[in-house]
CSV table of C-alpha atoms and ligand atoms in Angstrom, one decimal:
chain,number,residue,atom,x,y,z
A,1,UNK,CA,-3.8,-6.8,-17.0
A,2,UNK,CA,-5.3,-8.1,-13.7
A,3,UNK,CA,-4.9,-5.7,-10.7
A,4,UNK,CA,-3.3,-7.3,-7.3
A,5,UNK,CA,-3.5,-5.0,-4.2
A,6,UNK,CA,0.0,-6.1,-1.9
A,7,UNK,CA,-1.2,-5.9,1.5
A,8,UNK,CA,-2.9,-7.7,4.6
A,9,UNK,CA,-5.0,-4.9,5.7
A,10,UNK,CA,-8.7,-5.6,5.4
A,11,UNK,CA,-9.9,-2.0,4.8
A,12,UNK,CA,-7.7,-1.3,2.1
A,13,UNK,CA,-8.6,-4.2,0.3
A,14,UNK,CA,-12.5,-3.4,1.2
A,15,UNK,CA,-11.9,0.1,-0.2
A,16,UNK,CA,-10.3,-1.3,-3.5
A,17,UNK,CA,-12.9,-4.0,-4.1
A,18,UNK,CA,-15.3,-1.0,-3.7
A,19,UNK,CA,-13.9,0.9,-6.5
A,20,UNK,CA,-14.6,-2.3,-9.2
A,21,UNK,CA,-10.7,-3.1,-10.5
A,22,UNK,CA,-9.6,-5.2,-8.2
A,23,UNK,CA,-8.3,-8.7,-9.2
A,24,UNK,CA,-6.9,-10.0,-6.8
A,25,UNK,CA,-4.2,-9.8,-3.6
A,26,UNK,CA,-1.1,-10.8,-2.5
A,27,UNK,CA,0.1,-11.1,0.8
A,28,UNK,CA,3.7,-11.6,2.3
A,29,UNK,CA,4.6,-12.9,6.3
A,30,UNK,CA,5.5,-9.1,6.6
A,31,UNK,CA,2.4,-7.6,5.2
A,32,UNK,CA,0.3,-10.0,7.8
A,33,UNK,CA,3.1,-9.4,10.6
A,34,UNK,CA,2.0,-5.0,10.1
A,35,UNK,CA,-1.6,-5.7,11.0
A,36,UNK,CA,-1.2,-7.2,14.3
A,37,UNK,CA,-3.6,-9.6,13.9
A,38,UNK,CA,-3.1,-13.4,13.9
A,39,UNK,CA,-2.7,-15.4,10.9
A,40,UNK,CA,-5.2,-17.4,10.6
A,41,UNK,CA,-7.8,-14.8,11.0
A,42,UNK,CA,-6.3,-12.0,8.6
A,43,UNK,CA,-6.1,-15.3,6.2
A,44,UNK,CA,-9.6,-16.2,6.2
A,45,UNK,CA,-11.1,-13.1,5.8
A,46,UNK,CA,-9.2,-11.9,3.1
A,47,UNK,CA,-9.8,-15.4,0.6
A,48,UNK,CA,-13.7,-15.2,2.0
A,49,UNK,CA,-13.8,-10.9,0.5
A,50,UNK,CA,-11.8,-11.3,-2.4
A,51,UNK,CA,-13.4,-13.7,-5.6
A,52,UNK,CA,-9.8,-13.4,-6.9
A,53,UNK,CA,-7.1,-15.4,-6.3
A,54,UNK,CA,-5.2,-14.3,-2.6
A,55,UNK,CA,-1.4,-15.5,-2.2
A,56,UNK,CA,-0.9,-16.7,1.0
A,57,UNK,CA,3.1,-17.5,1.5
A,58,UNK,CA,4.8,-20.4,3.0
A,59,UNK,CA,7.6,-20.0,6.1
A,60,UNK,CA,9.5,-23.4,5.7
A,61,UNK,CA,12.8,-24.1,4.0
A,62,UNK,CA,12.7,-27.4,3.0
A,63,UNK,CA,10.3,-28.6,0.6
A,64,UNK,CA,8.8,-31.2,2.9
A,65,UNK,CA,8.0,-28.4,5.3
A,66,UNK,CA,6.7,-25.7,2.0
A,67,UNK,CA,4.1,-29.1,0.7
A,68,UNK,CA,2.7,-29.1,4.2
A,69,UNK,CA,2.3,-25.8,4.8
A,70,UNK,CA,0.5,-25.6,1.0
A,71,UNK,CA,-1.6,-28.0,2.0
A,72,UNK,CA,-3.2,-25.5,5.3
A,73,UNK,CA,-3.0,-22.9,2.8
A,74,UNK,CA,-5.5,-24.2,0.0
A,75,UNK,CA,-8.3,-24.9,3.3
A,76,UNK,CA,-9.0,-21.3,3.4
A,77,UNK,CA,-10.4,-20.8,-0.6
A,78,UNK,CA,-10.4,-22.3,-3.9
A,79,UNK,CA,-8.4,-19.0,-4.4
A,80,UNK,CA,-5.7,-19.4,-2.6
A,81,UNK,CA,-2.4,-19.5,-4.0
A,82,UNK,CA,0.5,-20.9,-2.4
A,83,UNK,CA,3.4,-18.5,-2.1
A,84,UNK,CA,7.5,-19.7,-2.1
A,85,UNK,CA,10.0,-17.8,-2.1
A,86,UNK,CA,12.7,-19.2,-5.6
A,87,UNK,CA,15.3,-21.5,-4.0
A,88,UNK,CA,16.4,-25.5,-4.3
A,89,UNK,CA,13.8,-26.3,-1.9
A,90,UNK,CA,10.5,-24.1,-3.0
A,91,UNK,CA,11.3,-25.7,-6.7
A,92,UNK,CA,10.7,-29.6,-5.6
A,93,UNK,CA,7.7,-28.1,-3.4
A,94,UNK,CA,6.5,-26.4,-6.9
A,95,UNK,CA,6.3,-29.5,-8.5
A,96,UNK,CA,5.0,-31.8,-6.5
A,97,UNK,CA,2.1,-29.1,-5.8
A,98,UNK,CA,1.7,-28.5,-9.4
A,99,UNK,CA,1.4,-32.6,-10.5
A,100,UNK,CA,-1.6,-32.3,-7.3
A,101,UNK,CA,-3.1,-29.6,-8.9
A,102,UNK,CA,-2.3,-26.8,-6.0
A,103,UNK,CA,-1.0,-23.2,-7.8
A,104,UNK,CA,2.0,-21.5,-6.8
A,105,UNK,CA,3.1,-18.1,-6.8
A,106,UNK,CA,7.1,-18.1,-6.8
A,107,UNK,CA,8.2,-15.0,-4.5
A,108,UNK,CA,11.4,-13.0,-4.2
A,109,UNK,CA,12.9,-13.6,-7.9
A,110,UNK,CA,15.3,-11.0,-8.9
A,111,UNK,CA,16.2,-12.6,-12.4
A,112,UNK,CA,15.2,-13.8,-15.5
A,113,UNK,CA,16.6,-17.1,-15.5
A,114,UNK,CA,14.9,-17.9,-11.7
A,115,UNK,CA,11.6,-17.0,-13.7
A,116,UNK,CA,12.8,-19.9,-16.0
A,117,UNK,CA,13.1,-22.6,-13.2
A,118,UNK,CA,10.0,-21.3,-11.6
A,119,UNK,CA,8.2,-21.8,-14.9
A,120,UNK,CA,9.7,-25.2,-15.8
A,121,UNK,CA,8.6,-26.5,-12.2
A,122,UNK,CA,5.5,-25.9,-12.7
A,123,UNK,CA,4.5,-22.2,-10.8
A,124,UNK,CA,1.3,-20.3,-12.1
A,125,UNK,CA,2.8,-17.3,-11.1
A,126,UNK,CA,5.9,-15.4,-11.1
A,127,UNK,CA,6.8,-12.6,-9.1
A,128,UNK,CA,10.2,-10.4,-9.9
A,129,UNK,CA,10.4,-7.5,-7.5
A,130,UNK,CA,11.4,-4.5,-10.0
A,131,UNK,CA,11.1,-1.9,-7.1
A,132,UNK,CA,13.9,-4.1,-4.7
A,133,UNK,CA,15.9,-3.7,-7.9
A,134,UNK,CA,15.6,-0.4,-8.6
A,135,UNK,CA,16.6,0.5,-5.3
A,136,UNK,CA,20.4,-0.7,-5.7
A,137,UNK,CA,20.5,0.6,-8.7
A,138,UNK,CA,19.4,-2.4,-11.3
A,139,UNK,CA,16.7,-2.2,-13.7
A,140,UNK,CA,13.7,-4.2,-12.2
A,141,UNK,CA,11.6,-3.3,-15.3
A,142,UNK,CA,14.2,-4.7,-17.9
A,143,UNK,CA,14.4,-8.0,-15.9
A,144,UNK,CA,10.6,-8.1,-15.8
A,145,UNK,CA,10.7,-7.9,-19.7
A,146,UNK,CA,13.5,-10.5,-19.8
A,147,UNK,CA,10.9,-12.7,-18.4
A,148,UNK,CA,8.2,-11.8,-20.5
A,149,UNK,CA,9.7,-12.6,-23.9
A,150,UNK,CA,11.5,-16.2,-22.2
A,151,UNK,CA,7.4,-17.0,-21.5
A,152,UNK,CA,6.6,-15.6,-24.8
A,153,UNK,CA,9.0,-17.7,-26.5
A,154,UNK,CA,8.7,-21.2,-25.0
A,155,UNK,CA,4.7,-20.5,-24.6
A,156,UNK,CA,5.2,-21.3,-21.0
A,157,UNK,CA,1.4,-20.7,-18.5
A,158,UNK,CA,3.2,-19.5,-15.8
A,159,UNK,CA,1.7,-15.6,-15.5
A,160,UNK,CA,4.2,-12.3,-15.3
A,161,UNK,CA,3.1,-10.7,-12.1
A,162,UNK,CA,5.0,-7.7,-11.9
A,163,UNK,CA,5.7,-6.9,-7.8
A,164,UNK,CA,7.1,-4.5,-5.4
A,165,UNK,CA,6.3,-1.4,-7.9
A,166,UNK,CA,7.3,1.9,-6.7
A,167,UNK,CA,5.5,4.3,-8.8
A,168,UNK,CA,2.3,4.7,-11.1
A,169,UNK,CA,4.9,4.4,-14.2
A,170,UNK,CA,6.1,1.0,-13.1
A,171,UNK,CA,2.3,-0.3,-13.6
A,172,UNK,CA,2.2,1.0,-17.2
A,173,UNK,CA,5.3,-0.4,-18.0
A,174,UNK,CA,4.4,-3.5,-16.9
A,175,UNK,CA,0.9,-3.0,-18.7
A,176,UNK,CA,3.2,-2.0,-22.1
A,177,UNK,CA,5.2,-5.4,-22.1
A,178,UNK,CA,1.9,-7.3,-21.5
A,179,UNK,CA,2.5,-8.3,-17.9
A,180,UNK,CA,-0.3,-11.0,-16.3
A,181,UNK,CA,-0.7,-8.5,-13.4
A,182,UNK,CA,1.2,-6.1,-11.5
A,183,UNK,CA,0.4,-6.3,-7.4
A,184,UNK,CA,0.5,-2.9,-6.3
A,185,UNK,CA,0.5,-0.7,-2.3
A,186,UNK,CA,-3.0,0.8,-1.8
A,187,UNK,CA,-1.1,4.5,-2.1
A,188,UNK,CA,-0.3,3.5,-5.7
A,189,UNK,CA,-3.9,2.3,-6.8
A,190,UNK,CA,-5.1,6.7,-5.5
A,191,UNK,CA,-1.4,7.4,-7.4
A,192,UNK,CA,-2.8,6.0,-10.5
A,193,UNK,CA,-6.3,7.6,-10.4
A,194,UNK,CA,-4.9,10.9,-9.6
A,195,UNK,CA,-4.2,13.6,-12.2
A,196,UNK,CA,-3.6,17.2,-11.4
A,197,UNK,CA,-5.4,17.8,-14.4
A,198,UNK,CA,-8.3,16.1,-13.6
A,199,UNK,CA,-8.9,18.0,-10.3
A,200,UNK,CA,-8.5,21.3,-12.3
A,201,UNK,CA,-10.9,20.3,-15.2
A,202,UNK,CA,-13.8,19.2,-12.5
A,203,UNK,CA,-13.4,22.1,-10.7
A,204,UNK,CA,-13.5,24.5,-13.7
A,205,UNK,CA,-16.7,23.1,-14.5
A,206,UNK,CA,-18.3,22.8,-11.4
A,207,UNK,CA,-17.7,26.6,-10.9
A,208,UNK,CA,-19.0,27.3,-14.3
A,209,UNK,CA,-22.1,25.4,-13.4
A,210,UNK,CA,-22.4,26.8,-10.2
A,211,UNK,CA,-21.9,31.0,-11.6
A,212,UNK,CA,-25.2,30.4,-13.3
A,213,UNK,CA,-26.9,28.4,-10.9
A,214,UNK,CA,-27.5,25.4,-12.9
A,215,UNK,CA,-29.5,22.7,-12.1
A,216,UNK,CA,-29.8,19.2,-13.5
A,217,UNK,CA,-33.5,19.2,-11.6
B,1,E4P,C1,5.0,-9.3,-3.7
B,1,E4P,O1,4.3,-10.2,-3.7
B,1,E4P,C2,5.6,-8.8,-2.4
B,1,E4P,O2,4.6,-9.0,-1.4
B,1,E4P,C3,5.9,-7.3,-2.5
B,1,E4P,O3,5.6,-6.8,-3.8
B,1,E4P,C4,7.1,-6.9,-1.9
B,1,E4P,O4,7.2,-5.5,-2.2
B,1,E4P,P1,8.0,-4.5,-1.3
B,1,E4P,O5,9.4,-4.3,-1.8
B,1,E4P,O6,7.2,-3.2,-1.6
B,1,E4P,O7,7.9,-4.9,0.1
């Protein structure tokens, strides 16, 4: 499973990068609208850092508006991929950027059968929100694997890319059902590293080590 950090702030996706699991990143207008910078800027440096692919997301609302918008977005990297929001419009802008050869990354889908248009259009990606669900009371996780067995079933390309998780469980359970990716905070990549465990069993055998003045010199 690829990992996606969900964020437009350069030194969190430095720091990830720096660690060696990072995939790739996806961005949203209000992730770019929190680091004060402009656009355009925040845009190029991120597709230049990341070798991954980096979703950069439309603004428009009709398709004519999404295509042209796609079309700035793919200057910045090879790795760019365009990011619409599921609706009427952001389905004709899928396809005709899919028959050009531009990848999309369909945003804000709260349901299995949105996943189905997005796929039948044409969209490399597809990004249900399982945390936004969660949080009036549906099960984003069980619409996530609705999605994953509709692909599974009709062999469609388009990749799971499991979004808005809340918590380190949400990243396994997405890993269980064989999502494509899950895009994840930065606090959740130090969540999922973290193990109370872990901090007692190093320090147990560093003070071990230590008693008897060990050396590896
Ligand atoms: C996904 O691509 C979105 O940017 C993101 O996951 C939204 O998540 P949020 O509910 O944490 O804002």
């Amino acid at each position: 499973m690829k990992f996606f950090l969900d964020t437009a702030d350069v030194a969190e996706i430095k720091e990830a990068l720096s660690w060696g699991i990072l995939d790739g990143v996806t961005t949203n207008p209000s992730h770019v609208a929190k680091t004060g910078r402009k656009f355009r800027e925040v845009a190029g440096e991120i597709c230049k850092l990341v070798p991954g692919d980096v979703s950069l997301e439309t603004v428009s609302l009709d398709a004519a508006g999404i295509v042209k918008e796609a079309h700035e977005l793919v200057k910045f990297g090879r790795n760019v991929v365009v990011k619409i929001p599921i609706m009427k419009e952001g389905l004709k802008a899928v396809k005709q950027l899919a028959d050009e050869g531009i990848r999309s990354n369909v945003t804000v889908c709260f349901s299995a059968s949105q996943a189905l248009l997005a796929a039948k259009a044409g969209a490399a990606y597809i990004s249900p929100f399982v945390g936004r669900l969660d949080d009036i009371s549906h099960d984003g996780m069980e619409v996530a694997q609705q999605i994953r067995t509709i692909y599974t079933n009709y062999g469609f390309k388009t990749q799971l890319l499991v979004a808005a998780v809340r918590h380190p469980l949400h990243v396994l359970q997405a890993a269980l059902m064989g999502a494509d990716v899950t895009t994840m905070r930065f606090n959740i990549f130090e969540q999922l590293v973290q193990h109370p465990l872990t901090d007692i069993g190093i320090k147990m055998f560093l003070d071990d080590w230590k008693a008897k003045n060990l050396s590896i010199w």
